Coordinates of C-alpha atoms in Angstrom, one line a residue:
M19 CA -88.6 28.6 -0.6
G20 CA -91.4 30.9 0.3
M21 CA -90.7 30.4 3.8
R22 CA -86.9 31.2 3.6
R23 CA -87.7 34.3 1.6
F24 CA -90.1 35.2 4.5
E25 CA -87.8 34.9 7.1
T26 CA -85.1 36.7 4.9
W27 CA -87.6 39.5 4.7
S28 CA -88.7 39.5 8.2
E29 CA -85.2 39.2 9.9
P30 CA -84.4 43.1 10.2
A31 CA -88.0 43.2 12.3
R32 CA -87.1 40.1 14.4
R33 CA -83.8 41.3 15.2
A34 CA -85.3 44.8 16.3
W35 CA -88.0 42.8 18.5
R36 CA -85.1 40.6 20.1
R37 CA -83.2 43.8 20.8
S38 CA -85.1 46.5 21.6
L39 CA -87.0 46.2 25.0
Q40 CA -88.9 49.7 24.6
L41 CA -90.3 48.0 21.2
R42 CA -91.5 45.1 22.6
V43 CA -93.0 47.0 26.0
V44 CA -95.0 49.2 23.5
A45 CA -96.1 46.7 21.0
L46 CA -97.3 44.7 24.0
T47 CA -99.1 47.4 25.6
L48 CA -100.7 48.4 22.0
V49 CA -101.9 44.9 21.3
A50 CA -103.2 44.8 25.1
S51 CA -104.8 47.9 24.8
S52 CA -106.2 47.3 21.4
L53 CA -107.9 44.0 22.6
L54 CA -109.5 45.7 26.0
V55 CA -110.5 48.9 23.9
G56 CA -111.9 46.6 21.4
A57 CA -113.9 44.7 23.6
F58 CA -115.1 47.5 26.0
G59 CA -116.0 49.4 22.2
Y60 CA -117.9 46.6 21.5
F61 CA -119.9 46.0 24.2
V62 CA -121.0 49.7 24.6
A63 CA -122.1 49.6 20.7
E64 CA -124.1 46.6 21.2
R65 CA -125.7 48.0 24.3
S66 CA -126.4 51.2 23.0
A67 CA -128.1 49.5 20.3
K68 CA -130.1 47.3 22.1
I69 CA -131.3 50.3 24.3
L70 CA -132.5 52.4 21.3
L71 CA -134.2 48.9 19.8
S72 CA -136.2 48.5 23.3
R73 CA -136.9 52.0 23.0
A74 CA -138.4 51.7 19.4
Q75 CA -140.1 48.5 20.6
A76 CA -141.6 50.2 23.4
E77 CA -143.0 53.0 21.2
V78 CA -144.7 50.3 18.9
T79 CA -146.0 48.5 21.4
A80 CA -148.0 51.1 22.7
S81 CA -148.9 52.9 18.8
M82 CA -149.7 49.1 18.0
A83 CA -152.2 48.7 21.0
N84 CA -153.9 51.8 20.2
K85 CA -154.3 50.8 16.6
V86 CA -155.4 47.3 17.4
T87 CA -158.2 48.9 19.8
Y88 CA -159.2 51.0 16.6
A89 CA -159.5 48.4 14.1
I90 CA -161.2 46.4 16.8
D91 CA -164.0 49.2 17.1
Q92 CA -164.2 49.1 13.2
L93 CA -164.4 45.6 12.0
T94 CA -166.7 44.3 14.8
V95 CA -169.6 45.7 12.7
H96 CA -169.4 43.2 10.5
R97 CA -170.8 39.7 11.3
S98 CA -169.5 37.7 8.2
D99 CA -166.6 37.7 6.2
K100 CA -169.0 37.9 3.1
D101 CA -170.4 41.3 4.0
S102 CA -169.7 43.6 0.8
R103 CA -168.6 46.5 2.9
L104 CA -165.9 44.6 4.8
P105 CA -163.3 45.3 2.1
L106 CA -163.9 49.2 2.0
T107 CA -164.2 49.1 5.9
I108 CA -160.5 47.6 5.9
N109 CA -159.4 50.1 3.4
Q110 CA -160.2 53.3 5.2
T111 CA -159.2 51.5 8.8
V112 CA -155.9 50.9 7.3
D113 CA -155.7 54.4 5.7
R114 CA -157.0 56.0 8.9
L115 CA -154.1 54.0 10.9
S116 CA -151.7 55.1 8.6
E117 CA -152.7 58.8 8.7
G118 CA -152.7 58.3 12.3
D119 CA -148.4 57.9 12.8
P120 CA -146.8 60.4 15.0
A121 CA -144.4 62.5 13.1
E122 CA -141.2 60.9 14.4
S123 CA -142.6 57.5 12.9
G124 CA -142.5 59.0 9.1
G125 CA -142.0 56.3 6.4
S126 CA -144.0 53.7 8.6
I127 CA -146.0 51.2 6.9
V128 CA -149.5 49.4 7.8
S129 CA -151.3 46.2 6.5
M130 CA -153.9 44.3 7.4
R131 CA -154.5 40.6 6.3
A132 CA -156.7 37.8 6.8
A133 CA -154.8 34.8 6.3
Q134 CA -157.7 32.3 7.3
H135 CA -160.3 34.2 5.1
P136 CA -158.7 33.9 1.7
D137 CA -161.7 36.0 0.0
I138 CA -160.2 39.0 2.2
K139 CA -157.5 40.9 0.1
P140 CA -154.6 42.3 2.2
V141 CA -154.2 46.0 2.4
T142 CA -151.2 47.6 2.8
S143 CA -150.6 52.0 3.2
P144 CA -148.5 53.2 1.8
D145 CA -148.9 50.5 -1.1
V146 CA -145.6 48.8 -1.2
P147 CA -144.4 45.4 -1.3
T148 CA -144.1 43.8 2.2
D149 CA -142.8 40.1 1.4
Q150 CA -139.5 41.1 2.5
L151 CA -140.9 42.6 5.8
I152 CA -143.8 40.4 6.5
T153 CA -142.4 36.6 6.5
P154 CA -144.3 33.4 6.6
D155 CA -142.9 32.6 10.3
L156 CA -144.4 36.0 11.2
V157 CA -147.6 35.2 9.3
K158 CA -148.0 31.7 10.9
A159 CA -147.1 33.2 14.7
V160 CA -150.1 36.1 14.2
S161 CA -152.8 34.0 12.2
T162 CA -152.2 30.7 13.3
D163 CA -151.1 30.9 16.5
G164 CA -152.9 33.9 17.6
K165 CA -150.2 35.6 19.1
E166 CA -148.5 39.0 19.0
A167 CA -144.9 39.0 17.4
Y168 CA -142.1 41.3 16.0
Q169 CA -138.7 40.9 14.1
V170 CA -136.2 43.3 12.2
R171 CA -136.0 43.0 9.0
T172 CA -134.1 44.9 6.1
A173 CA -135.8 45.4 2.7
R174 CA -134.9 47.4 -0.3
L175 CA -137.8 50.2 -0.9
D176 CA -137.1 52.9 -3.3
G177 CA -133.9 51.7 -4.2
E178 CA -132.6 52.1 -0.7
D179 CA -132.0 49.4 2.0
T180 CA -133.9 50.1 5.1
K181 CA -134.3 48.3 8.6
F182 CA -137.9 48.0 9.5
L183 CA -139.1 46.9 13.0
V184 CA -141.8 44.7 11.9
Y185 CA -144.7 44.3 14.4
G186 CA -147.7 41.8 14.0
S187 CA -151.1 41.3 16.2
P188 CA -154.4 39.4 15.7
V189 CA -157.6 41.6 15.5
P190 CA -160.6 39.8 16.8
T191 CA -163.8 40.5 14.9
S192 CA -167.1 38.7 14.8
F193 CA -166.2 36.3 12.3
G194 CA -162.9 35.3 13.5
H195 CA -159.7 37.6 13.5
V196 CA -157.5 39.6 10.9
E197 CA -154.0 40.5 11.5
L198 CA -152.3 43.8 11.5
Y199 CA -148.9 44.4 10.8
Y200 CA -147.4 47.9 11.9
M201 CA -143.8 48.4 10.1
V202 CA -141.4 51.3 11.7
P203 CA -138.2 52.1 9.8
L204 CA -135.4 52.1 12.4
T205 CA -133.5 54.7 10.3
T206 CA -133.1 57.5 13.4
E207 CA -131.9 54.3 15.7
D208 CA -129.7 53.1 13.2
S209 CA -128.3 56.2 12.5
A210 CA -127.5 56.9 16.1
A211 CA -126.2 53.4 16.5
N212 CA -123.6 54.2 13.8
Q213 CA -122.5 57.6 15.5
I214 CA -121.8 55.7 18.9
R215 CA -120.0 52.9 17.1
T216 CA -117.9 55.6 15.2
T217 CA -117.5 57.9 18.3
V218 CA -116.1 54.6 20.1
L219 CA -114.1 53.7 17.6
V220 CA -112.6 57.1 17.2
T221 CA -112.2 57.3 21.1
G222 CA -110.6 53.9 21.2
L223 CA -108.5 54.3 18.6
A224 CA -107.2 57.8 20.2
L225 CA -106.9 56.0 23.4
V226 CA -104.7 53.3 22.0
I227 CA -102.3 55.6 20.5
L228 CA -102.3 57.7 23.7
L229 CA -101.3 54.8 25.4
G230 CA -98.7 53.8 23.0
V231 CA -97.1 57.1 23.3
V232 CA -97.4 57.0 26.9
A233 CA -95.7 53.5 27.2
G234 CA -93.2 54.5 24.9
L235 CA -92.3 57.8 27.0
V236 CA -92.6 55.7 30.4
T237 CA -90.5 52.9 28.9
R238 CA -88.1 55.6 27.7
L239 CA -87.3 57.1 31.0
V240 CA -86.8 53.5 32.3
V241 CA -84.4 51.9 29.0
T242 CA -82.3 54.8 28.8
P243 CA -80.8 54.4 32.2
V244 CA -80.4 50.8 31.7
R245 CA -79.2 51.2 27.9
V246 CA -76.3 53.9 29.6
A247 CA -75.9 51.1 32.5
A248 CA -75.0 48.5 29.7
R249 CA -72.7 50.9 27.7
T250 CA -71.4 51.6 31.2
A251 CA -70.3 48.1 31.7
Q252 CA -69.1 47.1 28.8
R253 CA -66.6 50.0 28.8
L254 CA -65.7 48.8 32.2
S255 CA -65.3 45.2 31.1
A256 CA -63.0 46.5 28.0
G257 CA -60.6 47.8 30.8
L258 CA -61.7 51.6 31.0
L259 CA -62.2 51.6 35.0
D260 CA -62.9 54.9 35.2
Q261 CA -66.4 55.1 33.7
R262 CA -69.4 55.8 35.6
M263 CA -72.9 56.6 35.2
R264 CA -74.4 60.2 35.8
V265 CA -77.0 60.5 39.2
D266 CA -79.8 63.0 38.3
G267 CA -82.1 63.5 41.2
E268 CA -83.1 61.2 44.4
D269 CA -85.7 58.7 42.4
D270 CA -85.1 54.7 42.2
L271 CA -83.1 55.1 39.0
A272 CA -80.6 57.6 40.4
L273 CA -80.5 55.1 43.3
L274 CA -79.4 52.3 40.6
A275 CA -76.8 54.9 39.1
A276 CA -75.5 55.6 42.4
A277 CA -75.3 51.9 43.4
F278 CA -73.8 51.1 39.7
N279 CA -71.1 53.7 40.6
Q280 CA -70.1 52.4 43.9
M281 CA -69.8 49.0 42.5
A282 CA -67.8 50.1 39.8
A283 CA -65.4 52.0 42.5
N284 CA -65.2 49.0 44.3
L285 CA -64.5 46.7 41.6
Q286 CA -61.8 49.1 40.4
R287 CA -60.1 48.8 43.6
Q288 CA -60.1 45.2 43.7
I289 CA -58.8 44.8 40.4
V290 CA -56.1 47.5 41.2
R291 CA -55.2 45.5 44.3
L292 CA -55.0 42.3 42.5
E293 CA -53.0 43.3 39.7
E294 CA -50.5 45.1 42.1
M295 CA -50.6 42.1 44.0
S296 CA -50.2 40.1 40.8
R297 CA -47.5 42.2 39.9
N298 CA -45.7 41.8 43.3
Q299 CA -46.1 38.0 42.7
R300 CA -44.4 37.5 39.5
R301 CA -41.9 40.1 40.4
F302 CA -40.9 38.1 43.6
T303 CA -40.9 34.7 41.4
S304 CA -38.7 36.2 38.9
D305 CA -36.3 38.0 41.3
V306 CA -36.1 35.1 43.8
S307 CA -35.4 32.4 40.7
H308 CA -32.7 35.2 39.4
E309 CA -31.4 35.3 43.0
L310 CA -31.4 31.7 43.8
R311 CA -28.9 31.4 40.3
T312 CA -25.9 32.2 41.9
P313 CA -26.0 30.2 45.3
L314 CA -27.3 27.6 42.9
T315 CA -24.2 27.6 40.8
T316 CA -21.9 27.7 43.8
V317 CA -23.8 24.8 45.4
R318 CA -23.7 23.0 42.1
M319 CA -20.1 23.2 41.6
A320 CA -19.4 21.8 45.2
A321 CA -21.9 19.0 44.8
D322 CA -20.5 18.1 41.4
L323 CA -17.0 17.9 43.4
I324 CA -18.5 16.2 45.9
F325 CA -20.3 13.7 43.5
S326 CA -17.0 12.9 41.7
E327 CA -15.2 11.9 44.4
R328 CA -17.9 9.8 46.4
E329 CA -16.1 6.5 45.5
D330 CA -13.4 7.5 48.1
F331 CA -16.1 7.9 50.8
D332 CA -18.1 5.7 53.4
P333 CA -21.3 4.0 51.6
A334 CA -23.6 6.5 53.6
V335 CA -21.7 9.6 52.4
A336 CA -21.5 8.1 49.1
R337 CA -25.3 7.7 49.1
S338 CA -25.8 11.0 50.5
A339 CA -23.8 12.6 47.7
E340 CA -25.8 10.8 44.9
L341 CA -29.0 12.2 46.7
L342 CA -27.6 15.5 47.0
Q343 CA -27.0 15.3 43.0
A344 CA -30.5 13.9 42.1
E345 CA -32.3 16.8 44.3
L346 CA -30.0 19.5 42.9
D347 CA -30.9 18.7 39.3
R348 CA -34.6 18.6 40.4
F349 CA -34.1 21.8 42.0
E350 CA -32.4 23.3 38.9
S351 CA -35.2 22.1 36.6
L352 CA -37.6 23.7 38.9
L353 CA -35.9 27.0 39.0
T354 CA -35.6 27.0 35.1
D355 CA -39.5 26.2 34.7
L356 CA -40.0 29.0 37.5
L357 CA -38.8 31.5 35.3
E358 CA -40.2 30.4 32.3
I359 CA -43.6 30.4 34.0
S360 CA -42.7 34.3 35.3
R361 CA -41.5 35.2 31.7
F362 CA -45.2 34.1 30.4
D363 CA -46.8 35.3 33.6
A364 CA -45.1 38.9 32.8
G365 CA -46.0 39.0 28.8
F366 CA -42.2 38.4 28.0
A367 CA -42.6 35.1 26.3
A368 CA -41.5 35.5 22.6
L369 CA -42.0 32.6 19.7
D370 CA -39.0 32.3 17.5
A371 CA -41.1 30.7 14.8
E372 CA -39.3 29.0 11.6
H373 CA -40.3 26.5 9.1
T374 CA -39.8 23.2 10.9
D375 CA -39.9 19.4 10.0
L376 CA -41.9 17.8 13.1
V377 CA -40.5 14.5 12.2
P378 CA -37.2 14.8 13.7
I379 CA -38.2 16.4 16.6
C380 CA -40.5 13.4 17.6
E381 CA -38.1 11.0 16.8
R382 CA -35.5 12.9 18.8
V383 CA -37.9 13.0 22.1
A384 CA -38.6 9.2 21.8
D385 CA -34.7 8.8 21.5
R386 CA -33.9 11.0 24.6
L387 CA -36.8 9.3 26.5
A388 CA -35.7 6.0 25.5
G389 CA -33.8 5.4 28.8
L390 CA -36.5 6.0 31.4
A391 CA -39.1 4.0 29.0
E392 CA -36.6 0.9 29.3
R393 CA -36.4 1.3 33.3
V394 CA -40.1 1.1 33.4
G395 CA -41.0 -1.4 31.2
V396 CA -42.2 0.9 28.5
T397 CA -41.7 0.9 24.9
I398 CA -42.2 4.1 22.9
E399 CA -44.2 3.4 19.5
L400 CA -44.0 5.9 16.7
R401 CA -46.3 6.5 14.3
L402 CA -44.9 9.0 11.9
P403 CA -45.5 10.0 8.0
D404 CA -42.8 8.9 5.6
T405 CA -42.7 12.5 4.1
P406 CA -41.6 15.5 6.1
V407 CA -44.5 17.5 7.9
I408 CA -43.2 21.2 7.8
A409 CA -44.8 24.0 10.0
E410 CA -44.1 27.5 11.2
V411 CA -43.3 26.7 15.0
D412 CA -40.7 27.4 17.7
P413 CA -38.9 24.0 17.6
R414 CA -37.3 24.4 21.2
R415 CA -41.0 24.9 22.6
V416 CA -42.7 22.3 20.4
E417 CA -39.8 19.6 21.5
R418 CA -40.4 20.8 25.0
I419 CA -43.9 20.1 24.9
L420 CA -43.6 16.4 23.5
R421 CA -40.9 15.8 25.7
N422 CA -43.4 16.3 28.8
L423 CA -46.4 14.7 26.8
V424 CA -44.3 11.7 26.3
G425 CA -42.2 11.9 29.7
N426 CA -45.9 11.7 31.4
A427 CA -46.8 9.1 29.4
V428 CA -44.1 6.7 30.3
E429 CA -44.6 7.9 33.8
H430 CA -48.0 6.7 34.1
G431 CA -47.7 4.2 31.4
E432 CA -48.2 1.1 33.6
A433 CA -45.3 -1.0 31.4
L434 CA -47.5 -0.5 28.6
P435 CA -47.0 0.7 25.0
V436 CA -46.9 4.5 24.3
V437 CA -48.2 5.4 20.8
V438 CA -47.1 8.9 19.5
T439 CA -48.7 9.6 16.1
L440 CA -48.3 12.6 13.8
A441 CA -50.7 13.6 11.1
S442 CA -51.1 17.0 9.0
E443 CA -53.2 18.8 6.7
D444 CA -53.6 22.2 4.6
S445 CA -54.2 24.3 7.7
A446 CA -53.0 22.1 10.8
V447 CA -50.6 19.6 12.3
A448 CA -51.5 17.4 15.2
V449 CA -49.4 15.1 17.7
T450 CA -51.1 12.8 19.8
V451 CA -49.4 10.8 22.6
R452 CA -51.4 7.9 23.9
D453 CA -51.0 5.9 26.9
H454 CA -52.8 2.9 28.3
G455 CA -52.0 3.4 31.9
I456 CA -54.1 4.4 34.9
G457 CA -55.9 7.4 33.0
L458 CA -58.0 10.7 34.4
K459 CA -61.0 10.5 36.2
P460 CA -63.9 12.7 34.9
G461 CA -63.0 16.5 35.1
E462 CA -59.2 15.8 35.7
E463 CA -58.7 16.3 32.0
R464 CA -58.6 20.2 32.9
L465 CA -57.0 19.9 35.6
V466 CA -53.8 18.5 34.4
F467 CA -52.5 21.7 32.9
N468 CA -53.0 23.5 36.6
R469 CA -49.6 24.5 38.1
F470 CA -48.4 21.9 40.5
W471 CA -51.5 19.8 40.0
R472 CA -51.0 15.8 40.6
A473 CA -53.7 13.3 40.0
D474 CA -52.5 11.1 42.6
P475 CA -49.7 12.8 45.1
S476 CA -48.8 9.7 47.0
R477 CA -47.7 7.8 43.8
A478 CA -44.1 7.4 43.4
R479 CA -42.3 9.2 40.5
Q480 CA -39.2 7.8 38.2
T481 CA -38.4 11.4 36.9
G482 CA -38.8 13.5 39.8
G483 CA -40.9 16.2 37.8
T484 CA -41.5 19.8 39.1
G485 CA -45.3 19.9 38.3
L486 CA -44.9 22.8 36.0
G487 CA -44.4 21.0 33.1
L488 CA -47.9 20.5 31.5
S489 CA -48.9 24.1 32.6
I490 CA -45.5 25.5 30.4
S491 CA -46.5 23.1 27.5
A492 CA -50.3 24.6 27.5
E493 CA -48.4 28.1 27.6
D494 CA -46.3 27.1 24.8
A495 CA -49.3 25.7 22.8
R496 CA -51.5 29.0 23.2
L497 CA -48.0 30.9 22.2
H498 CA -48.3 29.2 19.2
G499 CA -52.0 29.8 18.5
G500 CA -52.9 26.3 18.9
W501 CA -54.4 23.8 21.2
L502 CA -53.4 21.3 23.8
E503 CA -56.1 19.0 25.0
A504 CA -56.3 15.8 27.3
W505 CA -58.4 12.8 27.1
G506 CA -58.7 10.3 29.7
A507 CA -60.8 7.4 31.6
P508 CA -60.1 5.6 34.5
G509 CA -58.5 2.0 33.7
E510 CA -58.3 3.0 30.1
G511 CA -55.4 5.4 29.7
A512 CA -55.0 8.8 28.8
Q513 CA -54.5 10.6 25.6
F514 CA -53.0 13.9 25.1
R515 CA -53.2 16.0 21.7
L516 CA -51.2 18.9 20.6
T517 CA -52.5 21.0 17.5
L518 CA -50.4 23.7 16.0
P519 CA -51.3 25.8 12.8
V520 CA -49.1 25.4 9.6
R521 CA -48.6 29.0 9.4
S522 CA -47.7 30.9 12.2
G523 CA -50.7 33.4 13.1
D524 CA -53.5 31.5 11.3
R525 CA -56.5 30.5 13.4
L526 CA -57.1 26.8 13.9
V527 CA -60.5 25.4 13.2
A528 CA -60.2 21.7 13.3
A529 CA -57.6 19.1 14.3
P530 CA -56.3 16.4 11.7
L531 CA -56.2 13.6 14.5
P532 CA -59.2 13.0 17.1
L533 CA -58.8 13.8 20.4
I534 CA -60.5 10.3 21.7
P535 CA -58.3 7.5 20.8
R536 CA -60.4 5.3 17.9
D537 CA -59.9 2.4 19.8
R538 CA -61.6 3.8 22.7
A539 CA -64.6 4.7 20.7
P540 CA -65.4 2.1 18.5
L541 CA -69.0 3.7 18.0
A542 CA -68.1 7.1 17.0
L543 CA -67.8 8.5 13.7
P544 CA -64.1 8.9 13.1
A545 CA -63.1 12.3 11.9
P546 CA -62.2 12.9 8.4
A547 CA -58.7 12.1 8.2
P548 CA -55.7 13.5 6.0
A549 CA -53.7 11.5 3.1
T550 CA -51.0 11.7 5.5
E551 CA -52.8 10.3 8.9
P552 CA -51.7 6.7 9.6
S553 CA -53.9 4.0 10.9
A554 CA -54.9 4.0 14.7
G555 CA -54.8 0.3 14.9
P556 CA -52.1 -2.1 16.4
A557 CA -50.1 -1.8 12.8
P558 CA -49.1 1.2 10.8
S559 CA -50.9 1.8 7.3
S560 CA -48.3 1.7 4.4
G561 CA -47.9 5.6 4.4
A562 CA -46.5 5.7 7.8
K563 CA -43.5 4.1 9.3
A564 CA -43.5 2.5 12.9
E565 CA -40.8 2.5 15.2
V566 CA -40.4 0.8 18.5
L567 CA -37.6 2.0 21.0

């Protein structure tokens, strides 16, 4: 729930990130510059702090050497740590060393101890607690190991936290050695380091903001022509072929705009030329088809007269009359199809939709093709619902589609049954035509709807088709707002599915029948079947009727 809420809340930002190149460039520039400036600032601040600390260490080391020399001179007169005058000498020495600090070391602390001589009490000037400054590790290094050592410690003195540089050194005496500790506050160095950090931070922040502004301006200079080019390209794709980009200057962007305009002009000329060629081709096809009507009618009348008198001719002449009659029938069918195609190309095809029962149309198509099916040894099996299937369609065009589909199935059925199935649901009706013939090769399910395309040109046809039937069927289906799809596999037959909306003008979403036959894909999940859909098995369900013609 939390992740979904976050996705909902962040959706505007993610959408802006995906859609805006300028936003991505500026954001990436800010991130990269922030990392770079941050790393550089950290390096400068740390380096400056180390330099300041090194200077303080050098000053303290020089001062500590003088203090140790003075302490040695004062303490060597005592031969034993039991000398009664030794505590007084230690107090005077510490006070003198504390008073002798330079002015810039104000606030420093001097302490003398003798860890190896418990009878000698520690002396500190000024008298402040030093437990937080002089640690046991430092005492061990100075008193036990006899080495000079230093450390940086922070202590709370007079209610304020102060950082000190604590320096310890052994002081040789006649009775052993004592330890001298010199604690110098690093207030000045800390203040200088903080000022350097603040300066680096402010400068880095200003630099990052400046880089972001510069990146935004530079990106805008580049993105704006690209956006103009995108909008111009959208207008060109919408059909506004006179749109052009504005050319300013002589830089690379101006060169891009000029090249884009040149490309648009060339495309406009090509599109206008292709449109003119297409119009001329459609006009030529339509004019030729119309002009052929008159001579075809005359030839048809003469051929019918010759065909009716063929019994009085010699056998060779009679056979020629029959061939002439058959080819005239095919030529007339081709001319009719060409006229129909020219109407589709010209956009003059009209849909005469009316509420029609599709069951009688399927039966009528099967009856008309029964003679052809009988000649090639194919049976047509109808699987139709018992109740009427009403849809708002053009019955003439739907019957033509089914006649083409069933005729092709019979032609390529290889003497095996052809199954015609009809089903409906609330928003769509579908008819599938299944044959078990030679089938289709991969990719041919899209080619079958091309004009004059044939899977096997050498195959002898029984019906003398024109090669335009499936192309016209696809246009008829598209005119209804429906689908005409094909499936096939070599040696397993083919299935064509016609899907139409129940109400003219509605948009199809799904089909009541699957495109791939259920007997072909037993492992595939079947599509949800409506109550009126028959079974795809060898025998029809109780809600459908089967008829073999």
